[in-house]
PDB file of C-alpha atoms and ligand atoms in Angstrom:
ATOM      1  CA  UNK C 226      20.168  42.060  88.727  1.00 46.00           C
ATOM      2  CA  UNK C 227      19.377  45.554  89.507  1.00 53.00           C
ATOM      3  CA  UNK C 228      17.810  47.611  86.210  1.00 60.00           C
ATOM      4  CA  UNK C 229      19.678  50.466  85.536  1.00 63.00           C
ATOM      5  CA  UNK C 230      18.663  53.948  86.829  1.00 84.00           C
ATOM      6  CA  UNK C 231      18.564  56.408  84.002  1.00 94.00           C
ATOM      7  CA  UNK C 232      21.634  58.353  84.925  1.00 93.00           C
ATOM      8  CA  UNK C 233      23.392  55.132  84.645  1.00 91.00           C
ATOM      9  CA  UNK C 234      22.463  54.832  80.940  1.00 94.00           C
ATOM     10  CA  UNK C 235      24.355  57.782  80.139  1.00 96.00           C
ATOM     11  CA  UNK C 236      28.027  56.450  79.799  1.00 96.00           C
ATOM     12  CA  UNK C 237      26.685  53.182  78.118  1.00 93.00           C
ATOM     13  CA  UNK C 238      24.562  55.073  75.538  1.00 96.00           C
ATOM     14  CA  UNK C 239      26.860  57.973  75.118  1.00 96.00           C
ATOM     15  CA  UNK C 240      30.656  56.933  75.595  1.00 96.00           C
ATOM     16  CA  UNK C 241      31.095  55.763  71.995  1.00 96.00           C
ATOM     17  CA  UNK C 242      28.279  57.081  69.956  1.00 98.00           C
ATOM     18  CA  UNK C 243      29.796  61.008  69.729  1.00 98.00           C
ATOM     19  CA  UNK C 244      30.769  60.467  66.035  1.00 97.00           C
ATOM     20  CA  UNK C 245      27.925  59.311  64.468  1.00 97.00           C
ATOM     21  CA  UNK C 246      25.117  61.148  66.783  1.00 98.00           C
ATOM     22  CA  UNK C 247      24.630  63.982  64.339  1.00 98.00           C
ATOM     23  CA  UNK C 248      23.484  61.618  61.545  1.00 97.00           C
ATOM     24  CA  UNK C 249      21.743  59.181  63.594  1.00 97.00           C
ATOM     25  CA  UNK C 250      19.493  61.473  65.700  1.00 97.00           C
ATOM     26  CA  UNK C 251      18.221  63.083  62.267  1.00 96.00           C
ATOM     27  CA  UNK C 252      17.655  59.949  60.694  1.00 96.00           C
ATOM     28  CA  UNK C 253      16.574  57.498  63.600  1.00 97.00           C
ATOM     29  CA  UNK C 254      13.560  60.785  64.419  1.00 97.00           C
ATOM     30  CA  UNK C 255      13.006  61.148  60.405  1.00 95.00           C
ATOM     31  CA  UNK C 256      14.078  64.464  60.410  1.00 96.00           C
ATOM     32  CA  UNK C 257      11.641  65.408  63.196  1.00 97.00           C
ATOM     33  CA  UNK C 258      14.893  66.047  65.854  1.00 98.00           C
ATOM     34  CA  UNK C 259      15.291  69.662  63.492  1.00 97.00           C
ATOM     35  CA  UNK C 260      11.834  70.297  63.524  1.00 98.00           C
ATOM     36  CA  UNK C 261      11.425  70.036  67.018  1.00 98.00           C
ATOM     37  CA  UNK C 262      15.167  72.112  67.584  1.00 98.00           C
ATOM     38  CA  UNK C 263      13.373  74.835  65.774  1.00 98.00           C
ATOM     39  CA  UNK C 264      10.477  74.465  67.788  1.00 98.00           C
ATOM     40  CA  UNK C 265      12.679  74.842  71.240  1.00 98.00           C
ATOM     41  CA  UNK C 266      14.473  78.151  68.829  1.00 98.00           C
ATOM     42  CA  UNK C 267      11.327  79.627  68.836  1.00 98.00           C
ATOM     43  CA  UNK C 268      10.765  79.837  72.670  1.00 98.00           C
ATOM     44  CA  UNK C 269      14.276  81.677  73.449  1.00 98.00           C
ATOM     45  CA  UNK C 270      14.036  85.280  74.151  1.00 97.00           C
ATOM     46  CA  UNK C 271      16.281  87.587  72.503  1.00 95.00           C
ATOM     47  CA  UNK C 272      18.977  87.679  75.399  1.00 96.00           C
ATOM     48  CA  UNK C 273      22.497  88.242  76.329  1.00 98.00           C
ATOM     49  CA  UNK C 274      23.303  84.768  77.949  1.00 98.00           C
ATOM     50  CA  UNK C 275      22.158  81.372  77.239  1.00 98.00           C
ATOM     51  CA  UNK C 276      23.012  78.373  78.947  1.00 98.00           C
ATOM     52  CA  UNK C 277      22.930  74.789  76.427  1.00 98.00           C
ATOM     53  CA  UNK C 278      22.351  72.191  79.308  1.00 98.00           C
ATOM     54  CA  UNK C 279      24.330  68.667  77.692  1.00 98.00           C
ATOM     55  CA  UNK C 280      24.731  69.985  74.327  1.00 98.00           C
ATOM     56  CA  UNK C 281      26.169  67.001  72.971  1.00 98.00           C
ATOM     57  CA  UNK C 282      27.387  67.891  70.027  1.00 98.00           C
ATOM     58  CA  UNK C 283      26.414  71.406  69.881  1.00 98.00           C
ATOM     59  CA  UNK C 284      23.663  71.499  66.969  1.00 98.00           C
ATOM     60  CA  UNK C 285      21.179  72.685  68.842  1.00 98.00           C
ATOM     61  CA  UNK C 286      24.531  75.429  70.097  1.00 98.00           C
ATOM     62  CA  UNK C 287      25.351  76.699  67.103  1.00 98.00           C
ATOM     63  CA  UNK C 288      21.812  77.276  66.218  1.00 98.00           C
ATOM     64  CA  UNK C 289      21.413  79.736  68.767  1.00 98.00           C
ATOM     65  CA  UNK C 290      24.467  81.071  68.106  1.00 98.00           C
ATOM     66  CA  UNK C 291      23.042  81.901  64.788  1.00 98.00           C
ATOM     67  CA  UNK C 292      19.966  82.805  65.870  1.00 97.00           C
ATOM     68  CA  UNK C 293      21.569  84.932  68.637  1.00 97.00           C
ATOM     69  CA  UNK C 294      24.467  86.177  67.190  1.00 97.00           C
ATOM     70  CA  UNK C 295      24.792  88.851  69.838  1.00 97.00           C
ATOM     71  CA  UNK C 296      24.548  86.312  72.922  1.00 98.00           C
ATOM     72  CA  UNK C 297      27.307  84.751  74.803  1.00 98.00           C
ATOM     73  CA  UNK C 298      26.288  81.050  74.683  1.00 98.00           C
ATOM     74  CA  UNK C 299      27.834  78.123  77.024  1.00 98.00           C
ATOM     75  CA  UNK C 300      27.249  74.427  76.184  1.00 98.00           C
ATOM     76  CA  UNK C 301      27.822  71.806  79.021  1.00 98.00           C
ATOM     77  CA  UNK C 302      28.011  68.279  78.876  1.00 98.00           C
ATOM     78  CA  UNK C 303      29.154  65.227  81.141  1.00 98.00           C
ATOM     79  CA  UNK C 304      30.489  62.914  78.022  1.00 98.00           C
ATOM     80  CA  UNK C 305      33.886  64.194  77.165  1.00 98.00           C
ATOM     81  CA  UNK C 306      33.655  62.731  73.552  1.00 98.00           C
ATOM     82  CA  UNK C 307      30.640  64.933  72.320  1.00 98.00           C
ATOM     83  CA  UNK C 308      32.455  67.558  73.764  1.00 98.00           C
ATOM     84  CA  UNK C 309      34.880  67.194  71.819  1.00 98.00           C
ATOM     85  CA  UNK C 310      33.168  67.254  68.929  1.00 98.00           C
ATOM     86  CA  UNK C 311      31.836  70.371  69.693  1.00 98.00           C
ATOM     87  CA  UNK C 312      34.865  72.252  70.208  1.00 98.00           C
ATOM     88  CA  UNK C 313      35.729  70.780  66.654  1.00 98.00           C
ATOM     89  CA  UNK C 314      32.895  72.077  65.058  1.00 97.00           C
ATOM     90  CA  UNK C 315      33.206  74.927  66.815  1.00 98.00           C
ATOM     91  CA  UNK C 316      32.900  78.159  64.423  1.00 97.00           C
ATOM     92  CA  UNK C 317      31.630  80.617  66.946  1.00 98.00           C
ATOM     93  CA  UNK C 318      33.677  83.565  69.233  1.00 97.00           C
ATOM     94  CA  UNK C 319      30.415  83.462  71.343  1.00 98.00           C
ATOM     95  CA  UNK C 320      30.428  79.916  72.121  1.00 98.00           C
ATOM     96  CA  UNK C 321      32.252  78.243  74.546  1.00 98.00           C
ATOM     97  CA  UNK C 322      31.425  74.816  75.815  1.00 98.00           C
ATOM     98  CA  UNK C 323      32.590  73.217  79.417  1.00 98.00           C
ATOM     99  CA  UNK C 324      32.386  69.778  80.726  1.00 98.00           C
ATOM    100  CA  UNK C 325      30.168  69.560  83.750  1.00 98.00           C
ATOM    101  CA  UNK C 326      27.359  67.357  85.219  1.00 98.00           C
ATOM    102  CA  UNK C 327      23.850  69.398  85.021  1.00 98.00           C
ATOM    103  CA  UNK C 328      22.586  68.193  88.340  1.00 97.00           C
ATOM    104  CA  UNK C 329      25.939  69.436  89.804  1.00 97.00           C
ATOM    105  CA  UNK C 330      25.903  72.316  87.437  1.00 98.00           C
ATOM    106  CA  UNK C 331      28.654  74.949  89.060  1.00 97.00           C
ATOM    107  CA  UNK C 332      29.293  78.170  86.890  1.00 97.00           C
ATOM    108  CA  UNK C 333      30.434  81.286  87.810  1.00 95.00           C
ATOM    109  CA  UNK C 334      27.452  83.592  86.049  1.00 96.00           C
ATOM    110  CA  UNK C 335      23.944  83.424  85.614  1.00 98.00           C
ATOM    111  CA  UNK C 336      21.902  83.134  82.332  1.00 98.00           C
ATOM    112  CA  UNK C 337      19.243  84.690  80.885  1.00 98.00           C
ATOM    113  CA  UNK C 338      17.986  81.711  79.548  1.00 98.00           C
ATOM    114  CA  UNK C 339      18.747  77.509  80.303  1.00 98.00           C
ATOM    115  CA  UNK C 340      18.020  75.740  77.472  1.00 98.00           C
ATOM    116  CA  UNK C 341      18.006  71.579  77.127  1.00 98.00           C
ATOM    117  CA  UNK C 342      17.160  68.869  74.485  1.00 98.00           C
ATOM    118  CA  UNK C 343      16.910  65.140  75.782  1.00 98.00           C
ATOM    119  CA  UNK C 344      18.795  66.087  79.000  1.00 97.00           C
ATOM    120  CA  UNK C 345      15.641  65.280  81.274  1.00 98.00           C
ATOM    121  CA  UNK C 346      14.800  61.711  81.085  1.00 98.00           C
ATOM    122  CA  UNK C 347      18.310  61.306  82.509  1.00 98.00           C
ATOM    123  CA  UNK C 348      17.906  63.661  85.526  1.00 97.00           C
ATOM    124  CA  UNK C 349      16.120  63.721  88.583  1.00 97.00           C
ATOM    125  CA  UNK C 350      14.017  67.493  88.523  1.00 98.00           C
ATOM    126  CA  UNK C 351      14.479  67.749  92.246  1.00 97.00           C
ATOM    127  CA  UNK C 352      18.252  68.200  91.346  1.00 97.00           C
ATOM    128  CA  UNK C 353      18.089  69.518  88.089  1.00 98.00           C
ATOM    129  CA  UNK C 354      15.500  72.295  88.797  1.00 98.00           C
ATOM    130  CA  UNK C 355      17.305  73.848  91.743  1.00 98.00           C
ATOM    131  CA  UNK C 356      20.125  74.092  90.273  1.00 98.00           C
ATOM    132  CA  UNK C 357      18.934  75.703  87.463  1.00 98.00           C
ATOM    133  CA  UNK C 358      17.395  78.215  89.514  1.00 97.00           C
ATOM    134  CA  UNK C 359      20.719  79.270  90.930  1.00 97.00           C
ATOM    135  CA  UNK C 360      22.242  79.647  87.670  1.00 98.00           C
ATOM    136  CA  UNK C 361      18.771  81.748  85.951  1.00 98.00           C
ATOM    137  CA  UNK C 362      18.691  85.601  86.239  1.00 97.00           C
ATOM    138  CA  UNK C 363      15.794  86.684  87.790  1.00 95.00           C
ATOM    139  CA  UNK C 364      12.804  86.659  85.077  1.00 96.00           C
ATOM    140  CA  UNK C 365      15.144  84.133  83.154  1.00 98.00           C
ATOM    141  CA  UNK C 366      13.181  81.138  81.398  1.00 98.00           C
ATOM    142  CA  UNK C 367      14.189  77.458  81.421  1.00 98.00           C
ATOM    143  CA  UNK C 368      13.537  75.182  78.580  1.00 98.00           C
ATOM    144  CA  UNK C 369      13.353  71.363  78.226  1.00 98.00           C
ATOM    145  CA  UNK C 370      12.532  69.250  75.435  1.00 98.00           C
ATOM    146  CA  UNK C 371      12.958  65.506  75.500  1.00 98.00           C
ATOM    147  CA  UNK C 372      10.755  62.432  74.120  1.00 98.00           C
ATOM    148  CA  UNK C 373       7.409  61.259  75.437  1.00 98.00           C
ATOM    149  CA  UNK C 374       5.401  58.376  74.876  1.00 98.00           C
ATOM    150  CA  UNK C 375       2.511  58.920  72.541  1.00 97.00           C
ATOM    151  CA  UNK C 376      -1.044  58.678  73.912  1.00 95.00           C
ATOM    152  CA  UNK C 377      -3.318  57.431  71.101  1.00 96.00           C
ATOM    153  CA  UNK C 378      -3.064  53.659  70.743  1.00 97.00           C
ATOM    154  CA  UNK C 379      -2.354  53.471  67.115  1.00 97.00           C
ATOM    155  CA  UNK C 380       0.389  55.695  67.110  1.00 97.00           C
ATOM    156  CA  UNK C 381       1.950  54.022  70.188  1.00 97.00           C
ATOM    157  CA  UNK C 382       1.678  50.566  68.300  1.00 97.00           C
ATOM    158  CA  UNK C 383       3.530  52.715  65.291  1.00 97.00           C
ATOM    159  CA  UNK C 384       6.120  53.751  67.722  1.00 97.00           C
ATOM    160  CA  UNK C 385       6.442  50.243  69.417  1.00 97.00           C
ATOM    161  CA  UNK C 386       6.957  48.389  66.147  1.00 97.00           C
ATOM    162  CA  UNK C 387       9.308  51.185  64.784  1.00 97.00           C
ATOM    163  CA  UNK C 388      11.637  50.433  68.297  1.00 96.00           C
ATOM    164  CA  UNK C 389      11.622  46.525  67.308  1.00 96.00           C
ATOM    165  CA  UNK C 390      12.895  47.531  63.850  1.00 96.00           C
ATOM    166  CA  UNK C 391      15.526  49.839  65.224  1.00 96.00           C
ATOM    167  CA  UNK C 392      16.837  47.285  67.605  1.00 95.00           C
ATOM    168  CA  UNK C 393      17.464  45.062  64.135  1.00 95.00           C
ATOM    169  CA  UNK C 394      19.124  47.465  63.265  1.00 95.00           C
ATOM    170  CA  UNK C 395      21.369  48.141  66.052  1.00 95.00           C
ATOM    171  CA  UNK C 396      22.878  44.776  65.271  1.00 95.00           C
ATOM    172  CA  UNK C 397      24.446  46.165  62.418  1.00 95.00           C
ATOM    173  CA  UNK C 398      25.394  49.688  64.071  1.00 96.00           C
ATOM    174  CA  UNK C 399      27.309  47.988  67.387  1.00 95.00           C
ATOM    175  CA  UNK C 400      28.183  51.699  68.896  1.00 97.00           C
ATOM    176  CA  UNK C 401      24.023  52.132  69.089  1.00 97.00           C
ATOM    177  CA  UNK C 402      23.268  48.712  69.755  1.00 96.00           C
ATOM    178  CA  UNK C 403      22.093  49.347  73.770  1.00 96.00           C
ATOM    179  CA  UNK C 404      20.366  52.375  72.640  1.00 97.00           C
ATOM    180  CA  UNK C 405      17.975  51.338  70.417  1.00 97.00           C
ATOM    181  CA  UNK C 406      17.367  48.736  72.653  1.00 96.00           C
ATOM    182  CA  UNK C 407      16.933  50.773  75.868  1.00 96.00           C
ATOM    183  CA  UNK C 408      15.656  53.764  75.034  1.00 97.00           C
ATOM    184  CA  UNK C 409      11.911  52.479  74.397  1.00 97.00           C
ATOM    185  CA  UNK C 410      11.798  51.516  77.511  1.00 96.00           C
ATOM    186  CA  UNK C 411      13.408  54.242  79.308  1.00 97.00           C
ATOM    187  CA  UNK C 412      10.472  57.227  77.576  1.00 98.00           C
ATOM    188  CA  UNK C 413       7.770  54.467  78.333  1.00 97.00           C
ATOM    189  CA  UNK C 414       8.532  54.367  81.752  1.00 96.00           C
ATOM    190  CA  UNK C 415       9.649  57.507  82.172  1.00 97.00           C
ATOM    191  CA  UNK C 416       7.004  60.243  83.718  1.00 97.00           C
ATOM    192  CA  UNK C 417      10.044  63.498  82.954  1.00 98.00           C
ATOM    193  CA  UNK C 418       6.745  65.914  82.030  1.00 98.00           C
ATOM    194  CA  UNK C 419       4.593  65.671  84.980  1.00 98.00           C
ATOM    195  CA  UNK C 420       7.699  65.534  87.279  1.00 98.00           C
ATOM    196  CA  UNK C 421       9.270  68.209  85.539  1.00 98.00           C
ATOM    197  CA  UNK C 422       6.483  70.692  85.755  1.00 98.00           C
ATOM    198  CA  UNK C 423       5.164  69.685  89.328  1.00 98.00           C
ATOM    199  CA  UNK C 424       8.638  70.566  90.508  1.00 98.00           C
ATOM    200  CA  UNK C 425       8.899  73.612  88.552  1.00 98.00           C
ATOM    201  CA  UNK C 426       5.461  75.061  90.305  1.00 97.00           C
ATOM    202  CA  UNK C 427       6.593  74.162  93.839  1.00 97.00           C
ATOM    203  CA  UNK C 428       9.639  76.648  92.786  1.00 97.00           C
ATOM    204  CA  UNK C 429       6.957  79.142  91.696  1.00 96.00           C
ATOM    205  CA  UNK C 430       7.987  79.170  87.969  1.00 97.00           C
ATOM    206  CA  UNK C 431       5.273  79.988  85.367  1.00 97.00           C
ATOM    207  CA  UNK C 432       4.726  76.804  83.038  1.00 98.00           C
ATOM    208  CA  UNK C 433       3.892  75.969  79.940  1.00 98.00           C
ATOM    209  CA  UNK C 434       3.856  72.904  77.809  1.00 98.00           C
ATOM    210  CA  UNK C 435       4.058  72.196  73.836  1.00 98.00           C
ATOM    211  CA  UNK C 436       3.421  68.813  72.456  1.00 98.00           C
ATOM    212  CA  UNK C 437       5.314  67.580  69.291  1.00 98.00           C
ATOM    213  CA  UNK C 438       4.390  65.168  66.974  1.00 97.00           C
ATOM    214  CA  UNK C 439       1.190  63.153  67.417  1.00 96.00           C
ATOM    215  CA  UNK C 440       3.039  63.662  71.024  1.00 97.00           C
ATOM    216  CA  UNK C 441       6.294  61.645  70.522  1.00 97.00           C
ATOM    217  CA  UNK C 442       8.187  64.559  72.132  1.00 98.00           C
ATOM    218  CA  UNK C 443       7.403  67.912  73.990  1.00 98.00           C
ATOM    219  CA  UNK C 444       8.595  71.238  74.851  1.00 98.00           C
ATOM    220  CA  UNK C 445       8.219  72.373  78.697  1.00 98.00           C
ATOM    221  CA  UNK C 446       9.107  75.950  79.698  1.00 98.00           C
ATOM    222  CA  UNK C 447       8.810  77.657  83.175  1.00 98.00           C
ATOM    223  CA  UNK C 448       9.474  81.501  83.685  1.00 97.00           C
ATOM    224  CA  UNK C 449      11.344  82.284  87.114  1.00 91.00           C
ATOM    225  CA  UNK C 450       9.192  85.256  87.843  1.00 84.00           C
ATOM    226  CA  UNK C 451      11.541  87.362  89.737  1.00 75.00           C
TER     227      UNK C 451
HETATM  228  C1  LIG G 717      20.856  62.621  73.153  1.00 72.39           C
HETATM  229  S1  LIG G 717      22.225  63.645  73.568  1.00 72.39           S
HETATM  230  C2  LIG G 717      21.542  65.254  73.214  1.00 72.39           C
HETATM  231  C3  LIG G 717      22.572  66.262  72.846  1.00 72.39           C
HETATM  232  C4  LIG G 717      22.018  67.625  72.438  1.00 72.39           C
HETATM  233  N1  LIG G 717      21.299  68.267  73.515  1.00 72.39           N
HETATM  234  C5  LIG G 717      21.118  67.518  71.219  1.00 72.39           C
HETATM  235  O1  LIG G 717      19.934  67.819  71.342  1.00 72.39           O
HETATM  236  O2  LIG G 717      21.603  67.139  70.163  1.00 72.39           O
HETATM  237  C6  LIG G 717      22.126  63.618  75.336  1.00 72.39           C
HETATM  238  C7  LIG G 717      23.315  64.286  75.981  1.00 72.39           C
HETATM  239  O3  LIG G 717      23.035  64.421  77.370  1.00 72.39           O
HETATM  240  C8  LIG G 717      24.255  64.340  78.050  1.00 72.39           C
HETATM  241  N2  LIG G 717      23.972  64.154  79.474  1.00 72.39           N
HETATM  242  C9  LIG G 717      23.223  63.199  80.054  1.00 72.39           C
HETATM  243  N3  LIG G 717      23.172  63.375  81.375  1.00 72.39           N
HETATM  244  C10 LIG G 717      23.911  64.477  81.645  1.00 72.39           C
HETATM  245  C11 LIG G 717      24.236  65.186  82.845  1.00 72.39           C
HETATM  246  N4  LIG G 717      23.811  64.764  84.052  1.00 72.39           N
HETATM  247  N5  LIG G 717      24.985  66.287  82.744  1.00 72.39           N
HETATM  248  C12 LIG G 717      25.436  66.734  81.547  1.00 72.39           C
HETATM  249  N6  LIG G 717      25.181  66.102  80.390  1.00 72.39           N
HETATM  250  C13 LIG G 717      24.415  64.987  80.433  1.00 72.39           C
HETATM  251  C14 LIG G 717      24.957  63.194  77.350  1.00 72.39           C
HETATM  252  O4  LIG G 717      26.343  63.187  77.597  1.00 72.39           O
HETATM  253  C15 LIG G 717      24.617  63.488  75.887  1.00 72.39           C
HETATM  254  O5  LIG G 717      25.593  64.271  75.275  1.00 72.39           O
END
């Protein structure tokens, strides 16, 4: 049988999770998910228009829209039921949120600033990354967080044995059960970083890169210059 491609993950990961994500990404990362969404806050300009590439839910949204309560903020998403919690949560005027597919990302304006958490693992960057670019202002600066696989042996056998424990437990959490069994493999395997940032430099963006966390999870930002 063939193994899934990433993209094809998405609907089976995220087509009945939507209710529950907001506690279980907190808890499953010990917290460290609003560490490292304050991390990404910190590398947003102070800007009229920010694009919130698969917002899910919207937490790391309405953040900015705190943050930036002058900014017009847009939050896209291909799963219809995170949307929807979203627009629920909604509190904001300057929000709006819109259901589209990043890699076929098709909006009328141009941002200041592209911002995305856990989006890139799913994506191919020589889809994601032009299109970007035709939706960034000129100067505008692209963000991307998303997991990695630690380098240092004893925190990668930490990892590894905290995966087997939360595929136990996605026994007794059914909606999460192929995620906590998938995901380890998908950010092993995956190689989103140096794929990410190659592509970025043969579009002439400025990079730079943040590791998280005994590097469990990092921060890459490019700068269209011009
Ligand atoms: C783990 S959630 C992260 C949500 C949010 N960014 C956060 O940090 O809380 C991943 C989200 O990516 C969305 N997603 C995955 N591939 C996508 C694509 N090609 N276009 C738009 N959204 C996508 C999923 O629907 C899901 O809502």
């Amino acid at each position: 049988m063939k193994a899934d491609s990433p993209k094809d993950l998405v609907p089976a990961f995220f087509d009945n999770t939507a209710q529950t994500y907001d506690s279980v990404v907190n808890w499953t990362t010990f917290g460290k998910d609003r560490y490292w969404k304050r991390e990404i806050l910190k590398q947003i300009p102070n800007c009229e228009t920010i694009l919130d590439l698969a917002c899910g839910t919207g937490i790391l949204t309405f953040q900015m829209a705190k943050q930036f309560p002058n900014s017009k903020i847009t939050g896209i998403d291909i799963t219809e039921s995170y949307l929807n919690v979203a627009k629920k949560k909604n509190p904001y005027q300057s929000v709006s949120f819109l259901k589209q597919d990043a890699e076929k990302l098709d909006l009328s304006q141009k941002f200041d600033c592209i911002v995305s958490s856990y989006i890139p693992k799913y994506c191919d960057p020589k889809s994601l990354i032009p299109v970007c670019l035709n939706h960034l202002k000129p100067n505008g600066k692209i963000i991307l967080h998303d997991f990695t696989y630690p380098k240092s042996s004893i925190v990668k056998s930490l990892w590894n044995t905290y995966f087997v424990i939360l595929s136990v437990v996605g026994y007794f959490l059914p909606s999460w059960k192929k995620v906590f069994a998938d995901l380890p493999k998908l950010i092993r395997t995956t190689k989103w970083l140096d794929d990410y940032e190659q592509v970025m430099k043969e579009h002439g963006l400025e990079t730079h890169l943040q590791s998280l966390t005994w590097n469990s999870s990092a921060i890459l930002t490019g700068i269209k210059k011009i």
